[in-house]
Coordinates of C-alpha atoms in Angstrom, one line a residue:
Chain A
M1 CA 0.0 0.0 0.0
S2 CA 1.3 3.4 -1.0
E3 CA 1.3 6.2 1.5
S4 CA -1.8 8.3 2.2
V5 CA -1.9 11.9 1.1
L6 CA -5.1 12.9 2.8
V7 CA -6.7 11.2 5.8
A8 CA -10.0 12.0 7.4
N9 CA -10.9 10.5 10.8
N10 CA -14.4 10.3 12.4
L11 CA -15.9 13.3 10.6
V12 CA -19.2 14.5 11.9
K13 CA -21.3 17.3 10.5
T14 CA -24.9 18.0 11.4
Y15 CA -27.4 20.5 10.0
T16 CA -30.3 21.9 11.9
Q17 CA -33.6 21.9 10.0
R18 CA -36.7 23.7 11.0
S19 CA -39.6 21.4 11.6
G20 CA -43.0 21.2 13.2
K21 CA -45.7 23.8 12.9
F22 CA -44.5 27.1 11.6
G23 CA -40.9 25.8 11.8
F24 CA -40.7 26.4 15.6
G25 CA -39.1 23.0 16.3
T26 CA -35.8 21.9 15.1
T27 CA -34.5 18.5 14.0
L28 CA -30.9 17.5 13.5
V29 CA -29.9 16.0 10.1
K30 CA -26.7 14.1 10.2
A31 CA -25.0 14.9 6.9
L32 CA -21.8 13.2 8.0
D33 CA -22.0 10.5 10.6
N34 CA -18.5 9.3 11.7
V35 CA -17.0 9.2 8.3
S36 CA -13.3 8.1 7.9
I37 CA -11.6 8.0 4.5
R38 CA -8.0 7.6 3.3
L39 CA -6.8 8.9 -0.1
R40 CA -3.6 7.2 -1.3
A41 CA -1.0 9.2 -3.1
G42 CA -1.4 9.2 -6.9
S43 CA -4.7 7.3 -6.8
T44 CA -8.3 8.1 -7.3
L45 CA -10.8 7.6 -4.5
A46 CA -14.5 7.7 -5.7
V47 CA -17.3 8.7 -3.4
V48 CA -20.6 7.3 -4.6
G49 CA -24.1 7.6 -3.3
E50 CA -27.5 9.2 -4.1
S51 CA -28.4 12.8 -3.5
G52 CA -28.6 13.6 0.1
S53 CA -26.1 10.9 1.1
G54 CA -23.5 13.5 2.1
K55 CA -21.1 13.2 -0.8
S56 CA -20.8 17.0 -1.4
T57 CA -20.8 17.8 2.3
L58 CA -17.8 15.5 2.6
A59 CA -16.0 17.3 -0.2
R60 CA -16.6 20.7 1.3
C61 CA -15.7 19.6 4.8
L62 CA -12.4 18.0 3.7
L63 CA -11.3 21.3 2.1
Q64 CA -12.7 23.2 5.2
L65 CA -15.1 25.2 3.0
Q66 CA -17.6 24.3 5.7
P67 CA -16.7 23.9 9.4
L68 CA -16.8 20.4 10.8
D69 CA -18.6 19.6 14.1
S70 CA -15.8 17.1 15.0
G71 CA -13.2 14.9 13.5
E72 CA -9.8 15.6 11.9
V73 CA -8.5 16.0 8.4
L74 CA -4.8 15.3 8.1
F75 CA -2.8 16.6 5.2
A76 CA 0.9 16.3 5.3
G77 CA 0.8 15.6 9.0
Q78 CA -1.2 18.7 9.8
D79 CA -4.8 18.9 11.0
L80 CA -6.7 21.2 8.6
S81 CA -9.7 21.5 11.0
K82 CA -7.6 23.3 13.5
M83 CA -6.0 25.8 11.2
N84 CA -6.8 29.5 11.0
G85 CA -7.6 31.5 7.8
A86 CA -4.1 32.4 6.8
E87 CA -2.7 28.9 7.4
L88 CA -5.6 27.4 5.5
R89 CA -5.1 29.7 2.5
S90 CA -1.5 28.7 2.2
V91 CA -2.3 25.0 2.4
R92 CA -5.1 25.3 -0.1
K93 CA -2.5 25.8 -2.8
N94 CA -2.2 22.0 -2.6
L95 CA -5.9 21.2 -2.3
Q96 CA -8.0 22.3 -5.2
M97 CA -11.5 21.6 -6.4
V98 CA -13.3 21.1 -9.7
F99 CA -17.0 21.9 -9.5
Q100 CA -20.1 20.2 -10.9
D101 CA -21.8 22.9 -12.8
P102 CA -19.5 24.5 -15.4
F103 CA -22.0 27.2 -15.9
A104 CA -22.3 28.4 -12.3
S105 CA -18.7 27.9 -11.2
L106 CA -17.0 30.5 -13.5
N107 CA -17.4 34.2 -12.8
P108 CA -19.2 35.5 -15.9
R109 CA -17.5 38.9 -15.6
M110 CA -13.9 37.7 -15.6
R111 CA -11.9 36.8 -18.6
V112 CA -10.6 33.2 -18.8
G113 CA -7.0 34.3 -18.3
E114 CA -8.0 36.1 -15.1
I115 CA -10.0 33.1 -13.8
V116 CA -7.2 30.6 -14.4
G117 CA -4.5 33.1 -13.1
E118 CA -6.3 34.2 -10.0
G119 CA -4.8 31.4 -7.8
L120 CA -1.3 32.3 -8.9
L121 CA -2.0 36.0 -8.1
I122 CA -3.4 35.1 -4.6
H123 CA -0.5 32.9 -3.7
R124 CA 2.1 35.3 -5.3
L125 CA 3.7 32.6 -7.4
G126 CA 6.3 34.2 -9.8
S127 CA 6.3 37.5 -11.6
S128 CA 3.4 38.6 -13.7
A129 CA 5.2 37.4 -16.9
E130 CA 5.8 34.0 -15.3
Q131 CA 2.2 33.8 -14.2
Q132 CA 1.1 34.6 -17.8
Q133 CA 3.3 31.9 -19.1
K134 CA 1.9 29.3 -16.6
V135 CA -1.7 30.2 -17.5
I136 CA -1.0 29.8 -21.2
A137 CA 0.8 26.5 -20.7
M138 CA -2.0 25.2 -18.6
L139 CA -4.7 26.3 -21.0
K140 CA -2.8 24.6 -23.9
R141 CA -2.5 21.5 -21.8
V142 CA -6.3 21.2 -21.3
G143 CA -6.9 21.8 -25.0
L144 CA -7.6 25.5 -25.2
T145 CA -5.5 28.2 -26.9
E146 CA -3.7 31.4 -25.9
V147 CA -6.4 33.5 -27.7
D148 CA -9.0 32.0 -25.3
M149 CA -7.4 34.0 -22.4
Q150 CA -9.2 37.2 -23.6
K151 CA -12.6 35.5 -23.8
Y152 CA -15.4 35.4 -21.3
P153 CA -16.9 32.1 -20.0
H154 CA -20.2 32.5 -21.9
E155 CA -18.3 32.2 -25.2
F156 CA -17.5 28.5 -24.4
S157 CA -19.5 25.3 -24.5
G158 CA -20.1 23.1 -21.4
G159 CA -17.2 20.8 -22.1
Q160 CA -14.8 23.7 -22.8
R161 CA -15.9 25.4 -19.6
Q162 CA -15.2 22.3 -17.6
R163 CA -11.7 22.4 -19.2
I164 CA -11.3 26.0 -17.9
G165 CA -12.4 24.8 -14.4
I166 CA -9.8 22.0 -14.5
A167 CA -7.1 24.5 -15.7
R168 CA -8.0 26.8 -12.8
A169 CA -7.6 23.9 -10.3
L170 CA -4.4 22.5 -11.7
V171 CA -2.4 25.7 -12.5
L172 CA -1.2 25.8 -8.9
Q173 CA 0.2 22.3 -9.2
P174 CA -1.8 20.9 -6.3
K175 CA -1.3 17.5 -4.6
V176 CA -5.0 16.7 -4.1
V177 CA -7.9 17.6 -6.4
V178 CA -11.5 17.2 -5.3
C179 CA -13.8 16.7 -8.3
D180 CA -17.5 17.1 -7.4
E181 CA -19.4 15.4 -10.2
P182 CA -17.2 16.9 -12.9
V183 CA -18.9 15.2 -15.8
S184 CA -22.5 14.8 -14.7
A185 CA -23.6 18.0 -16.4
L186 CA -22.0 17.0 -19.7
D187 CA -23.1 15.1 -22.8
V188 CA -22.0 11.5 -23.0
S189 CA -19.8 12.3 -26.0
I190 CA -17.9 15.0 -24.0
Q191 CA -17.7 13.0 -20.7
A192 CA -15.1 10.6 -22.1
Q193 CA -12.9 13.5 -23.3
I194 CA -12.9 15.1 -19.9
L195 CA -12.3 11.8 -18.1
L196 CA -9.4 11.0 -20.3
L197 CA -7.9 14.5 -19.7
L198 CA -8.2 14.0 -15.9
K199 CA -6.5 10.7 -16.2
E200 CA -3.6 12.0 -18.3
L201 CA -3.1 15.0 -16.0
Q202 CA -3.1 12.7 -13.0
Q203 CA -0.2 10.7 -14.4
E204 CA 1.8 13.8 -15.5
M205 CA 1.4 15.8 -12.3
S206 CA 1.1 12.8 -9.9
L207 CA -2.2 14.1 -8.6
S208 CA -4.5 12.4 -6.1
Y209 CA -8.2 12.7 -6.9
L210 CA -11.2 12.5 -4.7
F211 CA -13.9 11.9 -7.3
I212 CA -17.5 12.4 -6.3
S213 CA -20.1 10.8 -8.6
H214 CA -23.4 9.0 -8.7
D215 CA -22.7 7.4 -12.1
L216 CA -21.2 4.0 -11.4
R217 CA -20.3 3.5 -15.1
V218 CA -18.0 6.6 -14.9
V219 CA -16.5 5.5 -11.5
R220 CA -15.6 2.1 -12.9
H221 CA -13.3 3.8 -15.4
I222 CA -11.6 6.4 -13.3
A223 CA -11.4 5.2 -9.7
D224 CA -8.9 2.9 -7.9
D225 CA -10.8 2.8 -4.6
I226 CA -14.5 3.4 -3.8
V227 CA -16.4 4.7 -0.8
V228 CA -20.1 4.1 -0.8
M229 CA -22.2 6.5 1.3
Y230 CA -25.7 6.2 2.4
Q231 CA -27.5 8.7 4.7
G232 CA -24.3 10.2 5.9
R233 CA -22.5 7.0 6.7
V234 CA -19.9 5.0 4.8
V235 CA -21.6 1.7 4.2
E236 CA -18.8 0.0 2.2
Q237 CA -15.3 0.8 1.0
G238 CA -12.6 -1.0 -0.9
V239 CA -10.9 -1.6 -4.2
V240 CA -13.0 -0.9 -7.3
V241 CA -12.9 -4.5 -8.7
D242 CA -13.9 -6.1 -5.4
I243 CA -16.9 -3.8 -4.9
Y244 CA -18.2 -4.2 -8.4
Q245 CA -17.8 -8.0 -8.3
Q246 CA -18.7 -8.7 -4.7
P247 CA -20.8 -6.0 -3.2
Q248 CA -21.3 -6.7 0.5
H249 CA -23.8 -4.2 1.5
E250 CA -27.5 -4.2 0.4
Y251 CA -27.4 -0.6 -0.7
T252 CA -24.3 -1.1 -2.9
R253 CA -26.1 -4.0 -4.6
N254 CA -29.1 -1.8 -5.3
L255 CA -26.9 0.9 -6.8
L256 CA -25.2 -1.6 -9.1
A257 CA -28.5 -3.0 -10.1
A258 CA -29.8 0.4 -11.0
I259 CA -27.1 1.1 -13.7
P260 CA -29.2 1.7 -16.8
G261 CA -28.7 -0.7 -19.7
K262 CA -26.9 -3.3 -17.7
K263 CA -29.1 -6.2 -18.6
A264 CA -29.2 -5.3 -22.3
M265 CA -25.4 -4.5 -22.6
N266 CA -24.5 -7.8 -21.0
A267 CA -26.8 -9.8 -23.2
Chain B
M1 CA -25.1 12.3 -46.1
T2 CA -28.5 10.9 -46.7
A3 CA -30.7 9.8 -43.8
K4 CA -31.5 6.1 -43.9
I5 CA -35.0 5.7 -42.7
N6 CA -36.3 2.2 -42.2
T7 CA -40.1 2.5 -42.6
D8 CA -40.8 -0.8 -44.4
G9 CA -41.3 -2.8 -41.2
L10 CA -43.1 0.0 -39.4
N11 CA -45.9 0.6 -41.9
K12 CA -47.4 -2.8 -41.3
V13 CA -48.3 -2.1 -37.7
R14 CA -50.7 0.6 -36.5
P15 CA -49.0 4.0 -36.6
L16 CA -50.0 6.5 -34.0
L17 CA -47.9 9.5 -35.0
Q18 CA -46.1 10.1 -38.2
L19 CA -43.6 12.9 -38.6
E20 CA -43.0 13.7 -42.3
H21 CA -40.1 15.9 -43.4
L22 CA -40.3 18.1 -40.4
T23 CA -38.1 21.2 -40.7
V24 CA -37.7 23.9 -38.1
V25 CA -35.7 27.1 -38.6
L26 CA -34.7 30.2 -36.6
K27 CA -36.9 33.1 -37.9
K28 CA -33.9 35.5 -38.0
T29 CA -31.7 33.1 -40.0
P30 CA -34.0 30.9 -42.1
T31 CA -31.0 29.2 -43.7
Q32 CA -30.1 27.6 -40.5
L33 CA -32.0 24.3 -40.2
L34 CA -32.4 23.4 -36.6
V35 CA -34.5 20.4 -37.4
N36 CA -33.8 19.2 -40.9
D37 CA -36.2 16.9 -42.8
V38 CA -37.0 14.6 -39.9
S39 CA -39.4 11.7 -40.5
F40 CA -40.2 8.8 -38.3
V41 CA -43.2 6.8 -37.0
I42 CA -44.4 6.1 -33.5
E43 CA -46.5 3.0 -33.0
T44 CA -49.3 2.3 -30.5
G45 CA -47.9 0.6 -27.5
K46 CA -44.3 1.0 -28.5
T47 CA -41.5 3.3 -27.3
T48 CA -39.5 5.3 -29.7
C49 CA -36.3 6.8 -28.3
V50 CA -34.7 9.9 -29.9
V51 CA -31.0 10.0 -29.0
G52 CA -28.4 12.7 -29.7
E53 CA -26.1 15.2 -28.1
S54 CA -27.3 18.6 -26.9
G55 CA -28.1 20.8 -29.8
S56 CA -29.1 17.9 -32.1
G57 CA -32.7 19.0 -32.3
K58 CA -34.3 16.3 -30.2
S59 CA -36.3 18.6 -27.9
L60 CA -37.3 20.8 -30.8
T61 CA -38.8 17.8 -32.6
A62 CA -40.8 17.0 -29.5
L63 CA -42.0 20.5 -29.0
S64 CA -43.1 20.9 -32.7
V65 CA -45.3 17.8 -32.3
M66 CA -47.1 19.6 -29.5
G67 CA -47.1 22.9 -31.3
L68 CA -45.1 24.5 -28.5
L69 CA -42.2 26.0 -30.4
S70 CA -41.1 29.4 -29.2
K71 CA -41.9 32.5 -31.3
Q72 CA -38.4 32.8 -32.6
L73 CA -38.7 29.5 -34.3
Q74 CA -40.7 28.5 -37.3
L75 CA -41.9 25.2 -38.7
T76 CA -41.3 25.7 -42.4
A77 CA -42.2 22.3 -43.8
G78 CA -43.5 18.9 -42.8
K79 CA -46.5 17.2 -41.5
V80 CA -47.3 15.8 -38.0
L81 CA -50.0 13.2 -38.7
F82 CA -51.8 12.0 -35.6
H83 CA -54.0 8.9 -35.9
D84 CA -57.0 9.0 -33.6
A85 CA -60.0 6.6 -33.5
E86 CA -62.5 9.4 -33.1
T87 CA -61.3 12.1 -35.4
G88 CA -59.3 10.0 -37.9
V89 CA -56.0 11.3 -39.2
Q90 CA -55.2 14.9 -38.4
D91 CA -52.2 17.1 -39.3
L92 CA -51.4 18.8 -36.1
T93 CA -49.4 21.5 -37.8
L94 CA -52.5 22.8 -39.5
L95 CA -54.7 23.0 -36.4
D96 CA -55.6 26.3 -34.8
A97 CA -54.8 27.0 -31.1
E98 CA -58.3 26.0 -30.0
S99 CA -58.3 22.5 -31.5
L100 CA -54.7 22.0 -30.4
R101 CA -55.6 22.8 -26.8
K102 CA -58.2 20.0 -27.0
I103 CA -55.5 17.5 -28.0
R104 CA -52.8 18.6 -25.6
G105 CA -53.1 16.9 -22.3
A106 CA -56.1 14.8 -23.5
K107 CA -54.6 12.9 -26.4
I108 CA -51.0 13.8 -26.3
A109 CA -49.2 14.5 -23.0
M110 CA -45.7 15.6 -22.2
I111 CA -43.3 15.1 -19.3
F112 CA -40.7 17.7 -19.0
Q113 CA -37.0 17.3 -18.0
E114 CA -36.9 19.2 -14.7
P115 CA -39.6 18.4 -12.2
M116 CA -38.4 21.2 -10.1
T117 CA -39.2 24.0 -12.5
S118 CA -42.2 22.5 -14.4
L119 CA -44.5 22.3 -11.4
N120 CA -46.2 25.4 -10.0
P121 CA -44.8 26.0 -6.5
V122 CA -47.9 27.8 -5.2
L123 CA -50.5 25.1 -6.1
T124 CA -50.9 21.7 -4.4
V125 CA -49.9 18.7 -6.5
G126 CA -53.5 17.4 -6.2
Y127 CA -54.8 20.6 -7.8
Q128 CA -52.2 20.4 -10.6
I129 CA -53.1 16.8 -11.4
G130 CA -56.8 17.5 -11.4
E131 CA -56.6 20.5 -13.7
S132 CA -56.5 18.6 -16.9
L133 CA -59.2 16.2 -15.7
T134 CA -61.6 19.2 -15.1
T135 CA -60.7 20.9 -18.4
H136 CA -60.9 17.9 -20.7
L137 CA -63.2 15.4 -19.0
G138 CA -65.3 17.6 -16.7
F139 CA -64.5 15.9 -13.5
K140 CA -65.7 17.6 -10.3
G141 CA -66.1 17.2 -6.6
D142 CA -65.7 13.8 -5.1
A143 CA -65.3 12.1 -8.4
L144 CA -62.3 14.3 -9.1
K145 CA -60.8 13.6 -5.6
T146 CA -61.1 9.9 -6.1
K147 CA -59.6 10.0 -9.5
I148 CA -56.6 12.1 -8.2
A149 CA -56.1 9.6 -5.4
S150 CA -56.1 6.7 -7.8
L151 CA -53.6 8.4 -10.1
L152 CA -51.3 9.1 -7.2
D153 CA -51.6 5.5 -6.1
M154 CA -50.8 4.4 -9.6
V155 CA -47.5 6.3 -9.7
G156 CA -46.6 5.1 -6.2
I157 CA -47.3 8.2 -4.0
P158 CA -49.5 7.8 -0.9
P159 CA -52.9 9.4 -2.0
D160 CA -53.0 11.6 1.1
R161 CA -50.0 13.6 -0.3
A162 CA -52.5 15.3 -2.8
N163 CA -52.5 18.3 -0.5
S164 CA -48.7 18.7 -0.5
Y165 CA -46.9 21.4 -2.3
P166 CA -44.1 20.5 -4.8
D167 CA -41.4 21.7 -2.4
E168 CA -42.5 19.1 0.1
L169 CA -41.7 16.3 -2.2
S170 CA -38.4 14.8 -3.3
G171 CA -37.1 15.0 -6.9
G172 CA -38.3 11.5 -7.7
Q173 CA -41.7 12.1 -6.2
R174 CA -42.1 15.3 -8.2
Q175 CA -41.3 13.5 -11.4
R176 CA -43.9 10.9 -10.3
V177 CA -46.4 13.8 -9.9
M178 CA -45.5 15.0 -13.4
I179 CA -46.2 11.5 -14.7
A180 CA -49.5 11.3 -12.9
M181 CA -50.4 14.7 -14.5
S182 CA -49.5 13.5 -17.9
I183 CA -51.4 10.2 -17.8
A184 CA -54.5 11.7 -16.1
C185 CA -56.6 11.8 -19.2
E186 CA -55.2 8.5 -20.5
P187 CA -53.5 10.0 -23.6
R188 CA -52.7 8.0 -26.7
L189 CA -49.2 9.4 -26.9
L190 CA -46.8 10.3 -24.1
I191 CA -43.8 12.5 -24.9
A192 CA -41.1 12.3 -22.3
D193 CA -38.2 14.9 -22.7
E194 CA -35.3 13.5 -20.7
P195 CA -37.5 12.6 -17.7
T196 CA -34.8 11.0 -15.7
T197 CA -31.7 13.1 -16.4
A198 CA -32.1 15.2 -13.2
L199 CA -32.6 12.1 -11.0
D200 CA -30.4 9.7 -9.1
V201 CA -29.6 6.3 -10.6
T202 CA -31.7 4.3 -8.2
V203 CA -34.7 6.7 -8.7
Q204 CA -34.1 6.7 -12.4
A205 CA -34.5 2.9 -12.5
Q206 CA -37.8 3.2 -10.6
I207 CA -39.2 5.9 -12.9
L208 CA -38.2 4.0 -16.1
K209 CA -39.9 0.9 -14.8
L210 CA -43.0 2.9 -13.9
L211 CA -43.2 4.5 -17.3
D212 CA -42.8 1.1 -19.0
T213 CA -45.6 -0.5 -16.9
L214 CA -48.0 2.4 -17.5
K215 CA -47.2 2.3 -21.2
S216 CA -48.1 -1.3 -21.5
R217 CA -51.2 -1.1 -19.2
M218 CA -52.7 1.9 -21.1
N219 CA -51.4 0.8 -24.5
M220 CA -49.8 4.3 -25.2
G221 CA -47.2 5.2 -27.7
M222 CA -44.2 6.8 -26.1
L223 CA -41.7 9.3 -27.6
F224 CA -38.7 9.2 -25.2
I225 CA -35.9 11.7 -25.5
T226 CA -32.6 11.0 -23.9
H227 CA -28.9 11.2 -24.4
D228 CA -28.1 8.1 -22.3
F229 CA -27.7 4.8 -24.3
G230 CA -28.1 2.9 -21.1
V231 CA -31.6 4.2 -20.7
V232 CA -32.3 3.4 -24.4
A233 CA -31.2 -0.2 -23.9
D234 CA -33.7 -0.5 -21.0
I235 CA -36.8 1.1 -22.4
A236 CA -36.8 1.5 -26.2
D237 CA -38.5 -0.5 -29.0
N238 CA -37.3 1.7 -31.8
V239 CA -34.4 4.1 -31.8
V240 CA -33.8 7.3 -33.8
V241 CA -30.4 8.9 -33.7
M242 CA -30.1 12.6 -34.4
F243 CA -27.1 14.7 -35.2
R244 CA -27.1 18.4 -36.0
G245 CA -30.8 18.5 -36.7
K246 CA -30.8 15.4 -39.0
I247 CA -31.7 11.8 -38.5
V248 CA -28.6 9.8 -39.2
E249 CA -30.0 6.4 -38.3
S250 CA -33.2 4.8 -37.2
G251 CA -34.5 1.3 -36.7
T252 CA -35.3 -1.2 -33.9
K253 CA -33.3 -1.2 -30.7
E254 CA -31.6 -4.4 -31.7
Q255 CA -30.6 -3.0 -35.1
V256 CA -29.3 0.3 -33.9
L257 CA -27.6 -0.8 -30.6
G258 CA -26.5 -4.2 -31.8
N259 CA -25.4 -3.4 -35.3
P260 CA -25.0 0.3 -35.8
Q261 CA -24.6 1.3 -39.5
H262 CA -23.8 5.0 -39.3
P263 CA -20.3 6.1 -38.1
Y264 CA -21.9 8.7 -35.8
T265 CA -24.0 6.1 -34.0
Q266 CA -20.9 3.9 -33.7
A267 CA -18.8 6.8 -32.3
L268 CA -21.5 7.7 -29.9
L269 CA -21.9 4.2 -28.7
A270 CA -18.1 3.8 -28.3
C271 CA -17.9 6.7 -25.9
V272 CA -20.5 5.3 -23.4
P273 CA -18.6 4.0 -20.4
D274 CA -19.6 0.4 -19.4
A275 CA -20.1 -0.8 -15.9
E276 CA -17.5 -3.6 -16.2
G277 CA -14.6 -1.4 -17.2
K278 CA -13.6 -3.7 -20.0
K279 CA -14.2 -1.1 -22.7
P280 CA -11.4 1.5 -22.9
L281 CA -12.6 5.1 -22.6
K282 CA -12.8 6.8 -25.9
P283 CA -13.5 10.4 -26.8
I284 CA -16.0 10.9 -29.6
D285 CA -14.6 10.5 -33.1
Y286 CA -15.8 13.0 -35.7
A287 CA -13.4 11.8 -38.4
W288 CA -16.3 10.5 -40.5
L289 CA -17.7 14.1 -41.0
P290 CA -17.4 15.2 -44.6
E291 CA -15.5 18.4 -43.6
N292 CA -13.0 16.3 -41.6
Q293 CA -12.7 13.8 -44.4
S294 CA -11.7 16.5 -46.8
A295 CA -9.2 17.9 -44.2
I296 CA -7.6 14.5 -43.9
Q297 CA -7.4 14.3 -47.7
N298 CA -5.8 17.7 -47.9
L299 CA -3.2 16.7 -45.4
E300 CA -2.5 13.6 -47.4
E301 CA -2.2 15.5 -50.6
G302 CA 0.0 18.1 -49.0
A303 CA 2.3 15.3 -47.7

């Protein structure tokens, strides 16, 4: 087993929800109920589950975009949940995120060059000429051109925007990238392109991915390990092949049975 | 590139809806054909799936059947022939607004993609299901309530939820309400525009099963729009593949999925990931397009 790059132990996150007549009462919803995961260096860990199972909460809590109730997130031996703002900012250089909706996650008033270069600016990496060079190199790497720097997000298709989102995350040369359903808003024909790009970049830059998805066909192709979540709890985890061939938990079996076209494709 | 349309086998059975040479353009730029000479047949009791990428004109085809195209668009050519036992064969494109209203909801119903946005948030779901029953069939009072309860029961929602508002239901439940609304008047034809795209896989499987059962029980024809070949494999009888406004291939599910003829269908099928992970991931291949072919030729000549 290779070494872990990100370890989370016993994460708990609860939301309060109004309930009862006129919302006077409150109920607690456990979004994360004692969740522990381990991301191996250079590998992809997929988190699967249906909506409301806590996948996205897990992603946000790992990067400390939302405060945790309890638990610890260890990155390079440091506990992220105990850091203050300035410390977090410097460590986030190594922890980046690719979001689900390529239309909502890019600022419509910023040019693509500014969007991709913003991280370099914040972390003061290199002179402005060097930053410019890095942005151009990254854009080219994800399949866009130098001219695209001057354009606005609305001038691009969904697949191209997701490429911009990936460039923004990777220009800082992070160690861990959290991908929250990066291809679920895209056409089938574009999905494969983006997945292949993510795979290539992983090899080149030795990235570790935490890949959130509800599409088990996609997960089968990109992941090394899987965590199955159900109602805030991890119900099963292990290596991809094992889980697909011998699912132990009832819920995992249901998920696998629900893959569309399974019967017909096997026949 | 000519569209190969296999209608030989289809004409023997009872057609329900025939699209003939349907063409839709943008009013501002009439040379741009958004739907280009589309013809296919939907049979009674069968499901026809229209598959394609975004922008291929699948939703526009469905909307033009219902006469719901937006004002910027225009139907320039083609017929939509609807076969009905009572009125005989009608061309829906020639009907006025009044007669179309009588057909919509009663004879042809539609399920939209997003159950979140297509239900009215300030009306109870029971009221919304009952609306078309009152309008088309004159249901009132207790008879209406009983009918709504039986419809909710049919789609698997407890009948006492009739007084709930859409925001009190989950995504899957809302889509079930949409289905209950659309089948309320027992339509002959159900048009479903990506009804499961916004839903979880487990819920998607339930909804697909429900639609299939209802279709058989009520002997409806179904026009099902999707971009997911997995869904096609589960639910379709016939498949129509669209690319940039044109039909590139059509036939039975076995023909199109099992033995695709057109290079676009082959390319599209090749980039669908499989659950076993045996098939290598492949980006879509546009090399077969005439413009790319000539580019390749130019390269070869230059070399």
